[in-house]
Amino acid sequence: ELKVEQNPLFLSMQEGKNYTIYCNYSTTSDRLYWYRQDPGKSLESLFVLLSNGAVKQEGRLMASLDTKARLSTLHITAAVHDLSATYFCAPKGGISNFGNEKLTFGTGTRLTIIP
Amino acid sequence: NAGVMQNPRHLVRRRGQEARLRCSPMKGHSHVYWYRQLPEEGLKFMVYLQKENIIDESGMPKERFSAEFPKEGPSILRIQQVVRGDSAAYFCASSGTSGAWEQYFGPGTRLTVT
């Protein structure tokens, strides 16, 4: 059974600082997704990482995937208040020819940016 | 282009009643997934359906829960004889059949059992 661990679970950081959220997963997976959730809201897709070594950037967020280490990171550069939210990583279970499979979500990292 | 739609957005049921949650996928999507989120937790997979077929129900409780995705109409998650522990946010996601198979999430239905 695929298990996903994120750390830290809670992160409070000042505006302008950099930080990284880590996502470790227990069994082989060939793709991983990052989502953002605001309180009481749905999930917004941030990144889809499809292969080992994949790196994607959007604004102040950058995500990477190391399938050999079973590790993904979400790096925040020069944080701003608008980035306050809960961030989830979600690897797809296993490796198969079928992309349409369930996602296993991490526990989430609740990020608070302090002005 | 409408996204994934869910209704109702909020649902209150007394213990023992039935809850029906509906999900209409994005236009052009034929794959639907249901997830449950308990307060302060991540999402847990429940069931994956295509039109008229259940593909993976490994996360679905064995009793009281059922799901369908008929040829016409929305996907429905049905919870019979609800208990307090069923109180949660239920999210539906849909995906297409190519590319990154990215799952797009609906706004969720927040079920409260009193």
XYZ file of N, CA and C in Angstrom:
687
model
N 0.844 -1.191 0.000
C 0.000 0.000 0.000
C 0.884 1.247 0.000
N 0.562 2.140 -0.898
C 1.341 3.368 -1.023
C 1.087 4.284 0.172
N 2.175 4.719 0.801
C 2.057 5.677 1.908
C 2.804 6.940 1.521
N 2.246 8.066 1.912
C 2.802 9.361 1.534
C 3.010 10.197 2.792
N 4.206 10.715 2.923
C 4.516 11.575 4.068
C 4.973 12.934 3.589
N 4.377 13.946 4.152
C 4.817 15.293 3.863
C 5.431 15.897 5.112
N 6.431 16.718 4.895
C 6.922 17.503 6.022
C 7.489 18.817 5.548
N 7.305 19.839 6.347
C 6.630 19.793 7.638
C 5.110 19.746 7.482
N 4.409 19.464 8.553
C 2.958 19.492 8.525
C 2.448 20.927 8.642
N 3.163 21.717 9.391
C 2.818 23.125 9.573
C 4.060 23.960 9.303
N 3.859 25.044 8.612
C 4.986 25.901 8.283
C 4.528 27.346 8.341
N 5.208 28.094 9.201
C 4.913 29.511 9.310
C 6.177 30.259 8.900
N 6.062 31.093 7.916
C 7.251 31.766 7.427
C 6.956 33.224 7.086
N 7.991 34.002 7.102
C 7.825 35.426 6.828
C 7.829 35.678 5.340
N 7.153 36.720 4.970
C 7.183 37.139 3.572
C 8.625 37.369 3.146
N 8.890 36.999 1.917
C 10.216 37.236 1.364
C 11.199 36.094 1.562
N 10.845 35.143 2.421
C 11.759 34.023 2.691
C 11.518 32.880 1.716
N 12.507 31.970 1.682
C 12.415 30.768 0.857
C 12.228 29.554 1.747
N 11.501 28.582 1.228
C 11.380 27.331 1.987
C 11.006 26.201 1.049
N 11.187 24.949 1.555
C 10.889 23.761 0.769
C 10.006 22.811 1.549
N 9.003 22.294 0.872
C 8.131 21.247 1.422
C 8.544 19.923 0.789
N 8.632 18.881 1.611
C 9.099 17.579 1.136
C 7.948 16.571 1.122
N 7.996 15.723 0.118
C 6.982 14.685 -0.037
C 7.681 13.366 -0.322
N 7.631 12.455 0.627
C 8.210 11.116 0.452
C 7.093 10.112 0.275
N 7.307 9.147 -0.606
C 6.304 8.110 -0.791
C 6.967 6.741 -0.796
N 6.175 5.735 -0.468
C 6.772 4.452 -0.071
C 7.000 3.454 -1.197
N 6.221 3.531 -2.272
C 6.388 2.558 -3.349
C 6.511 3.288 -4.687
N 6.961 2.556 -5.660
C 7.250 3.162 -6.963
C 6.017 3.816 -7.564
N 6.233 4.991 -8.105
C 5.161 5.693 -8.804
C 5.784 6.468 -9.958
N 5.042 6.586 -11.040
C 5.634 7.237 -12.208
C 5.078 8.625 -12.477
N 4.242 9.109 -11.562
C 3.799 10.489 -11.713
C 3.308 11.008 -10.380
N 3.374 12.307 -10.241
C 3.010 12.910 -8.955
C 2.397 14.281 -9.211
N 1.400 14.597 -8.392
C 0.664 15.847 -8.538
C 0.809 16.672 -7.266
N 0.827 17.959 -7.430
C 0.756 18.893 -6.301
C -0.538 19.702 -6.426
N -1.216 19.828 -5.270
C -2.450 20.592 -5.220
C -2.375 21.617 -4.099
N -3.165 22.660 -4.271
C -3.309 23.680 -3.240
C -4.771 23.694 -2.793
N -4.987 23.856 -1.476
C -6.348 23.970 -0.965
C -6.438 25.136 0.000
N -7.340 26.057 -0.262
C -7.636 27.137 0.667
C -8.723 26.657 1.627
N -8.786 27.233 2.825
C -9.746 26.752 3.838
C -11.170 26.720 3.309
N -11.821 25.584 3.477
C -13.207 25.445 3.052
C -13.415 25.371 1.555
N -12.329 25.257 0.813
C -12.433 25.265 -0.646
C -12.006 23.930 -1.235
N -12.100 23.844 -2.543
C -11.686 22.638 -3.237
C -10.186 22.661 -3.517
N -9.739 21.690 -4.285
C -8.319 21.572 -4.595
C -8.026 22.181 -5.955
N -6.962 22.926 -5.989
C -6.508 23.550 -7.228
C -5.226 22.855 -7.669
N -5.203 22.404 -8.896
C -4.023 21.725 -9.409
C -2.892 22.718 -9.626
N -1.699 22.365 -9.124
C -0.527 23.221 -9.298
C 0.427 22.635 -10.334
N 0.850 21.396 -10.116
C 1.842 20.784 -10.994
C 1.525 19.311 -11.222
N 1.909 18.858 -12.412
C 1.910 17.440 -12.731
C 3.338 17.084 -13.111
N 3.918 16.135 -12.401
C 5.301 15.731 -12.652
C 5.279 14.318 -13.200
N 5.783 14.143 -14.411
C 5.564 12.892 -15.135
C 6.786 11.990 -15.235
N 7.946 12.455 -14.879
C 9.109 11.598 -15.062
C 10.197 11.953 -14.072
N 11.144 11.044 -13.938
C 12.249 11.269 -13.025
C 13.036 12.506 -13.457
N 13.315 13.367 -12.504
C 14.060 14.571 -12.814
C 13.210 15.726 -13.293
N 11.907 15.502 -13.381
C 11.021 16.569 -13.865
C 11.065 17.755 -12.909
N 11.100 18.934 -13.483
C 11.055 20.172 -12.712
C 10.075 21.109 -13.397
N 9.172 21.672 -12.597
C 8.222 22.631 -13.162
C 8.168 23.854 -12.262
N 7.986 25.000 -12.895
C 7.941 26.244 -12.141
C 6.755 27.076 -12.588
N 6.119 27.706 -11.596
C 5.026 28.620 -11.874
C 5.096 29.722 -10.839
N 5.488 30.894 -11.285
C 5.595 32.007 -10.347
C 6.636 31.726 -9.275
N 6.227 31.819 -8.032
C 7.157 31.617 -6.901
C 7.248 30.159 -6.460
N 6.584 29.267 -7.144
C 6.580 27.857 -6.784
C 7.333 27.047 -7.826
N 8.130 26.090 -7.320
C 8.841 25.180 -8.201
C 8.758 23.776 -7.607
N 8.393 22.806 -8.441
C 8.253 21.429 -7.977
C 9.219 20.543 -8.747
N 9.719 19.516 -8.045
C 10.629 18.573 -8.685
C 10.277 17.161 -8.249
N 10.752 16.197 -9.038
C 10.442 14.799 -8.758
C 11.689 13.945 -8.939
N 11.992 13.139 -7.946
C 13.064 12.146 -8.011
C 12.416 10.793 -7.750
N 12.139 10.049 -8.806
C 11.414 8.784 -8.631
C 12.293 7.713 -7.981
N 13.594 7.834 -8.148
C 14.479 6.827 -7.544
C 14.509 6.983 -6.027
N 14.535 8.216 -5.578
C 14.509 8.498 -4.137
C 13.087 8.512 -3.595
N 12.100 8.429 -4.492
C 10.686 8.514 -4.099
C 10.451 9.804 -3.315
N 10.871 10.882 -3.917
C 10.832 12.176 -3.242
C 10.426 13.266 -4.227
N 9.521 14.100 -3.780
C 9.191 15.305 -4.528
C 9.327 16.493 -3.592
N 9.701 17.625 -4.152
C 9.818 18.834 -3.352
C 9.013 19.955 -3.988
N 8.507 20.830 -3.150
C 7.830 22.050 -3.586
C 8.574 23.210 -2.938
N 9.238 23.987 -3.778
C 10.062 25.076 -3.265
C 9.337 26.399 -3.448
N 9.368 27.192 -2.396
C 8.714 28.502 -2.407
C 9.792 29.564 -2.355
N 9.748 30.457 -3.293
C 10.752 31.517 -3.370
C 10.116 32.860 -3.037
N 10.747 33.585 -2.120
C 10.292 34.938 -1.760
C 8.795 34.949 -1.489
N 8.405 34.209 -0.468
C 6.987 33.980 -0.176
C 6.212 35.292 -0.025
N 4.960 35.238 -0.489
C 4.013 36.339 -0.307
C 2.766 35.797 0.376
N 1.997 36.703 0.978
C 0.850 36.292 1.795
C -0.143 35.428 1.016
N -0.303 35.725 -0.278
C -1.275 34.987 -1.102
C -0.970 33.495 -1.200
N 0.233 33.097 -0.851
C 0.579 31.677 -0.917
C 0.121 30.901 0.315
N -0.422 31.576 1.290
C -0.936 30.883 2.479
C -2.053 29.934 2.072
N -1.881 28.649 2.387
C -2.843 27.605 1.988
C -2.303 26.282 2.512
N -3.047 25.217 2.254
C -2.545 23.870 2.524
C -2.141 23.236 1.205
N -0.972 22.651 1.177
C -0.429 22.054 -0.036
C -0.356 20.536 0.121
N -0.863 19.839 -0.877
C -0.870 18.384 -0.866
C -0.060 17.860 -2.040
N 0.724 16.808 -1.770
C 1.284 16.040 -2.868
C 0.467 14.764 -3.003
N 0.446 14.214 -4.215
C -0.384 13.033 -4.468
C 0.253 12.209 -5.579
N 1.035 11.193 -5.229
C 1.542 10.296 -6.261
C 0.435 9.363 -6.748
N 0.548 9.003 -7.998
C -0.362 7.986 -8.524
C 0.141 6.627 -8.088
N -0.774 5.735 -7.780
C -0.370 4.425 -7.294
C 0.271 3.604 -8.386
N 1.506 3.153 -8.181
C 2.144 2.191 -9.049
C 2.540 2.717 -10.406
N 3.002 1.803 -11.221
C 3.378 2.125 -12.604
C 2.546 1.253 -13.516
N 1.892 1.872 -14.437
C 1.072 1.083 -15.344
C 0.907 1.880 -16.615
N 0.280 1.240 -17.576
C -0.005 1.954 -18.805
C -1.222 2.845 -18.677
N -1.868 2.750 -17.543
C -3.107 3.500 -17.366
C -2.837 4.709 -16.477
N -3.024 5.867 -17.025
C -2.828 7.067 -16.233
C -3.961 7.300 -15.272
N -5.121 6.751 -15.610
C -6.284 7.006 -14.792
C -6.342 6.058 -13.626
N -5.645 6.385 -12.581
C -5.701 5.598 -11.364
C -5.828 6.527 -10.177
N -6.155 5.927 -9.053
C -6.406 6.728 -7.873
C -5.130 7.444 -7.436
N -5.347 8.568 -6.777
C -4.256 9.301 -6.167
C -4.253 9.039 -4.667
N -3.057 8.974 -4.115
C -2.904 8.847 -2.669
C -2.327 10.158 -2.158
N -3.085 10.812 -1.301
C -2.694 12.140 -0.850
C -1.853 12.082 0.414
N -0.895 12.989 0.484
C -0.185 13.207 1.728
C -1.086 13.907 2.723
N -0.573 14.064 3.932
C -1.354 14.683 5.005
C -1.497 16.183 4.820
N -0.695 16.739 3.937
C -0.784 18.171 3.679
C 0.201 18.970 4.515
N 0.592 20.095 3.981
C 1.429 21.058 4.702
C 0.659 22.361 4.760
N 0.347 22.775 5.963
C -0.391 24.034 6.124
C 0.610 25.167 6.216
N 0.604 25.993 5.194
C 1.569 27.087 5.081
C 0.909 28.407 5.440
N 1.539 29.121 6.358
C 1.068 30.455 6.741
C 2.202 31.438 6.503
N 1.918 32.442 5.694
C 2.919 33.470 5.409
C 2.599 34.692 6.253
N 3.574 35.098 7.023
C 3.378 36.223 7.940
C 3.945 37.487 7.311
N 3.140 38.547 7.288
C 3.648 39.799 6.675
C 4.866 40.354 7.410
N -16.383 27.078 -20.312
C -16.223 25.636 -20.124
C -16.372 25.327 -18.649
N -17.527 24.770 -18.281
C -17.802 24.522 -16.878
C -16.843 23.479 -16.342
N -16.464 23.653 -15.089
C -15.625 22.673 -14.441
C -16.464 21.541 -13.893
N -15.879 20.801 -12.949
C -16.599 19.719 -12.293
C -17.657 20.333 -11.370
N -18.849 19.818 -11.472
C -19.935 20.357 -10.660
C -20.414 19.322 -9.660
N -20.654 19.788 -8.453
C -21.173 18.910 -7.419
C -22.374 19.573 -6.756
N -23.326 18.767 -6.415
C -24.436 19.270 -5.610
C -25.030 18.175 -4.760
N -25.560 18.544 -3.612
C -25.552 19.909 -3.093
C -24.185 20.292 -2.553
N -23.973 21.525 -2.266
C -22.712 21.954 -1.687
C -22.677 21.659 -0.191
N -23.808 21.753 0.433
C -23.920 21.428 1.853
C -25.143 20.544 2.035
N -24.984 19.538 2.888
C -26.068 18.586 3.110
C -26.084 18.210 4.582
N -27.227 18.354 5.194
C -27.384 17.981 6.598
C -28.357 16.819 6.662
N -27.955 15.765 7.330
C -28.800 14.581 7.476
C -28.785 14.150 8.936
N -29.910 13.606 9.358
C -29.973 13.004 10.691
C -29.456 11.571 10.592
N -28.963 11.073 11.691
C -28.509 9.689 11.737
C -29.603 8.756 11.231
N -29.209 7.813 10.394
C -30.164 6.853 9.860
C -30.771 7.240 8.520
N -30.624 8.500 8.119
C -31.164 8.917 6.823
C -30.184 8.560 5.705
N -30.622 8.815 4.492
C -29.787 8.555 3.330
C -29.239 9.865 2.788
N -28.016 9.815 2.292
C -27.412 10.985 1.641
C -27.093 10.616 0.196
N -27.444 11.520 -0.710
C -27.118 11.339 -2.133
C -26.317 12.525 -2.612
N -25.122 12.251 -3.097
C -24.234 13.312 -3.564
C -24.055 13.139 -5.068
N -24.113 14.254 -5.775
C -24.060 14.192 -7.232
C -22.830 14.892 -7.780
N -22.343 14.358 -8.883
C -21.146 14.913 -9.508
C -21.286 14.865 -11.022
N -21.140 16.013 -11.655
C -21.111 16.068 -13.116
C -19.694 16.396 -13.544
N -19.056 15.510 -14.319
C -17.657 15.748 -14.700
C -17.531 16.892 -15.679
N -16.304 17.307 -15.886
C -16.030 18.328 -16.894
C -16.445 17.802 -18.258
N -16.786 18.701 -19.128
C -17.177 18.323 -20.472
C -16.052 17.552 -21.137
N -16.395 16.417 -21.709
C -15.390 15.611 -22.396
C -14.690 14.596 -21.503
N -14.923 14.663 -20.214
C -14.313 13.701 -19.285
C -15.261 12.539 -19.038
N -14.682 11.325 -19.028
C -15.512 10.150 -18.795
C -15.058 9.347 -17.592
N -14.114 9.898 -16.833
C -13.595 9.194 -15.662
C -13.908 10.038 -14.426
N -14.478 9.404 -13.436
C -14.884 10.103 -12.224
C -14.292 9.394 -11.019
N -13.835 10.185 -10.056
C -13.250 9.680 -8.816
C -13.945 10.366 -7.651
N -14.166 9.608 -6.601
C -14.692 10.194 -5.366
C -13.653 10.059 -4.260
N -13.482 11.160 -3.520
C -12.562 11.196 -2.384
C -13.310 11.762 -1.182
N -12.853 11.380 -0.010
C -13.443 11.897 1.227
C -12.348 12.588 2.023
N -12.696 13.732 2.601
C -11.748 14.467 3.424
C -12.366 14.716 4.791
N -11.758 14.114 5.800
C -12.166 14.390 7.167
C -11.494 15.685 7.620
N -12.049 16.347 8.631
C -11.463 17.621 9.080
C -9.978 17.489 9.398
N -9.214 18.434 8.925
C -7.774 18.514 9.195
C -6.996 17.321 8.633
N -7.538 16.637 7.652
C -6.824 15.508 7.069
C -6.721 15.664 5.556
N -5.920 14.791 4.961
C -5.838 14.757 3.508
C -7.019 14.018 2.912
N -7.045 13.966 1.604
C -8.133 13.273 0.921
C -7.845 11.777 0.848
N -8.905 10.996 1.006
C -8.777 9.539 0.913
C -9.628 9.059 -0.256
N -9.013 8.285 -1.122
C -9.707 7.742 -2.282
C -10.833 6.815 -1.857
N -11.956 6.909 -2.576
C -13.067 5.999 -2.318
C -13.319 5.086 -3.513
N -13.602 5.695 -4.669
C -14.025 4.886 -5.802
C -13.695 5.615 -7.097
N -13.442 4.792 -8.147
C -13.136 5.314 -9.478
C -14.116 4.652 -10.455
N -14.793 5.490 -11.215
C -15.802 4.972 -12.135
C -15.599 5.530 -13.541
N -15.965 4.715 -14.510
C -16.197 5.195 -15.864
C -17.685 4.992 -16.135
N -18.118 5.448 -17.260
C -19.545 5.331 -17.574
C -20.004 3.875 -17.423
N -20.969 3.683 -16.558
C -21.614 2.384 -16.322
C -20.693 1.316 -15.735
N -19.503 1.692 -15.328
C -18.576 0.706 -14.760
C -17.882 1.248 -13.520
N -17.740 0.382 -12.529
C -16.889 0.688 -11.382
C -15.531 0.059 -11.648
N -14.490 0.895 -11.689
C -13.167 0.403 -12.033
C -12.383 0.003 -10.786
N -12.488 0.805 -9.762
C -11.727 0.552 -8.535
C -12.546 1.075 -7.367
N -12.975 0.188 -6.505
C -13.734 0.614 -5.321
C -13.003 0.218 -4.048
N -11.703 0.148 -4.124
C -10.912 -0.345 -2.998
C -10.979 0.561 -1.768
N -11.355 1.801 -1.935
C -11.436 2.709 -0.795
C -12.838 2.892 -0.253
N -13.753 2.170 -0.801
C -15.160 2.331 -0.419
C -15.480 1.435 0.775
N -16.087 1.969 1.815
C -16.534 1.093 2.903
C -17.465 0.008 2.359
N -17.383 -1.159 2.949
C -18.115 -2.314 2.404
C -19.623 -2.185 2.575
N -20.025 -1.490 3.595
C -21.461 -1.393 3.858
C -21.902 0.069 3.778
N -23.114 0.255 3.401
C -23.854 1.519 3.389
C -23.448 2.460 2.257
N -22.306 2.255 1.652
C -21.839 3.163 0.600
C -21.971 2.494 -0.766
N -22.412 3.260 -1.743
C -22.443 2.766 -3.109
C -22.248 3.946 -4.062
N -21.795 3.637 -5.268
C -21.565 4.690 -6.260
C -21.962 4.167 -7.619
N -22.394 5.098 -8.454
C -22.735 4.736 -9.819
C -22.428 5.907 -10.742
N -22.253 5.579 -12.011
C -22.038 6.601 -13.035
C -22.789 6.101 -14.260
N -24.050 6.451 -14.351
C -24.878 5.898 -15.428
C -24.504 6.469 -16.792
N -25.048 5.845 -17.806
C -24.777 6.289 -19.165
C -25.201 7.745 -19.361
N -26.317 8.089 -18.793
C -26.787 9.468 -18.848
C -26.880 10.026 -17.438
N -26.466 11.247 -17.268
C -26.623 11.878 -15.964
C -25.366 11.842 -15.130
N -25.453 12.435 -13.947
C -24.254 12.575 -13.114
C -23.879 11.276 -12.416
N -22.682 11.285 -11.858
C -22.294 10.203 -10.958
C -22.932 10.472 -9.596
N -23.320 9.411 -8.913
C -23.964 9.555 -7.615
C -23.235 8.704 -6.585
N -22.936 9.327 -5.467
C -22.413 8.617 -4.303
C -23.546 8.566 -3.283
N -23.883 7.365 -2.878
C -25.030 7.178 -2.004
C -24.552 6.597 -0.684
N -24.999 7.207 0.387
C -24.663 6.717 1.728
C -25.976 6.424 2.444
N -26.164 5.179 2.769
C -27.393 4.786 3.463
C -27.169 4.786 4.972
N -28.231 5.070 5.695
C -28.205 5.020 7.162
C -26.979 5.736 7.712
N -26.878 6.995 7.419
C -25.680 7.762 7.792
C -25.466 7.751 9.302
N -24.173 7.814 9.662
C -23.765 7.918 11.063
C -22.888 9.166 11.193
N -22.643 9.553 12.453
C -21.897 10.809 12.677
C -20.525 10.758 12.019
N -19.918 9.574 12.008
C -18.590 9.432 11.413
C -18.552 9.667 9.912
N -19.712 9.736 9.277
C -19.750 10.025 7.836
C -19.616 11.512 7.557
N -19.697 12.331 8.576
C -19.556 13.782 8.386
C -18.172 14.077 7.826
N -18.150 14.722 6.687
C -16.884 14.976 5.996
C -17.185 15.813 4.764
N -16.111 16.194 4.080
C -16.265 16.805 2.756
C -16.007 15.720 1.727
N -16.897 15.609 0.774
C -16.778 14.605 -0.278
C -16.496 15.334 -1.588
N -15.345 14.995 -2.166
C -14.927 15.644 -3.396
C -15.004 14.660 -4.558
N -15.441 15.176 -5.653
C -15.453 14.427 -6.901
C -14.402 15.036 -7.811
N -13.714 14.198 -8.558
C -12.756 14.674 -9.554
C -13.047 13.968 -10.867
N -12.670 14.597 -11.956
C -12.817 13.939 -13.255
C -11.539 14.103 -14.058
N -11.339 13.197 -14.994
C -10.179 13.286 -15.872
C -10.575 12.822 -17.264
N -9.730 13.222 -18.224
C -9.949 12.805 -19.592
C -9.274 11.476 -19.862
N -8.985 11.214 -21.123
C -8.455 9.904 -21.501
C -7.080 9.996 -22.144
N -6.421 11.130 -21.995
C -5.094 11.239 -22.598
C -4.293 12.292 -21.852
N -3.066 12.467 -22.302
C -2.216 13.481 -21.689
C -1.801 13.081 -20.294
N -1.811 14.015 -19.391
C -1.329 13.766 -18.036
C -2.390 13.131 -17.153
N -3.586 12.906 -17.708
C -4.692 12.339 -16.933
C -4.895 13.107 -15.634
N -4.746 14.382 -15.739
C -4.868 15.203 -14.548
C -6.294 15.171 -14.012
N -6.413 15.073 -12.699
C -7.728 15.039 -12.083
C -8.116 16.453 -11.648
N -9.268 16.887 -12.103
C -9.796 18.199 -11.756
C -10.913 18.013 -10.735
N -10.828 18.791 -9.675
C -11.734 18.583 -8.554
C -12.915 19.541 -8.581
N -14.048 19.022 -8.130
C -15.224 19.844 -7.923
C -15.151 20.585 -6.603
N -16.155 21.411 -6.313
C -16.148 22.234 -5.096
C -16.405 21.436 -3.822
N -16.882 20.210 -3.964
C -17.118 19.380 -2.790
C -18.531 19.499 -2.244
N -18.945 18.443 -1.551
C -20.190 18.455 -0.782
C -19.820 18.231 0.669
N -20.229 19.172 1.502
C -19.943 19.037 2.931
C -21.149 18.429 3.614
N -20.959 17.200 4.073
C -22.033 16.441 4.709
C -21.894 16.555 6.214
N -22.975 16.938 6.851
C -23.023 16.988 8.309
C -24.126 16.063 8.781
N -23.765 15.143 9.650
C -24.747 14.209 10.202
C -25.012 14.605 11.649
N -26.284 14.857 11.939
C -26.631 15.310 13.294
C -27.275 14.182 14.097
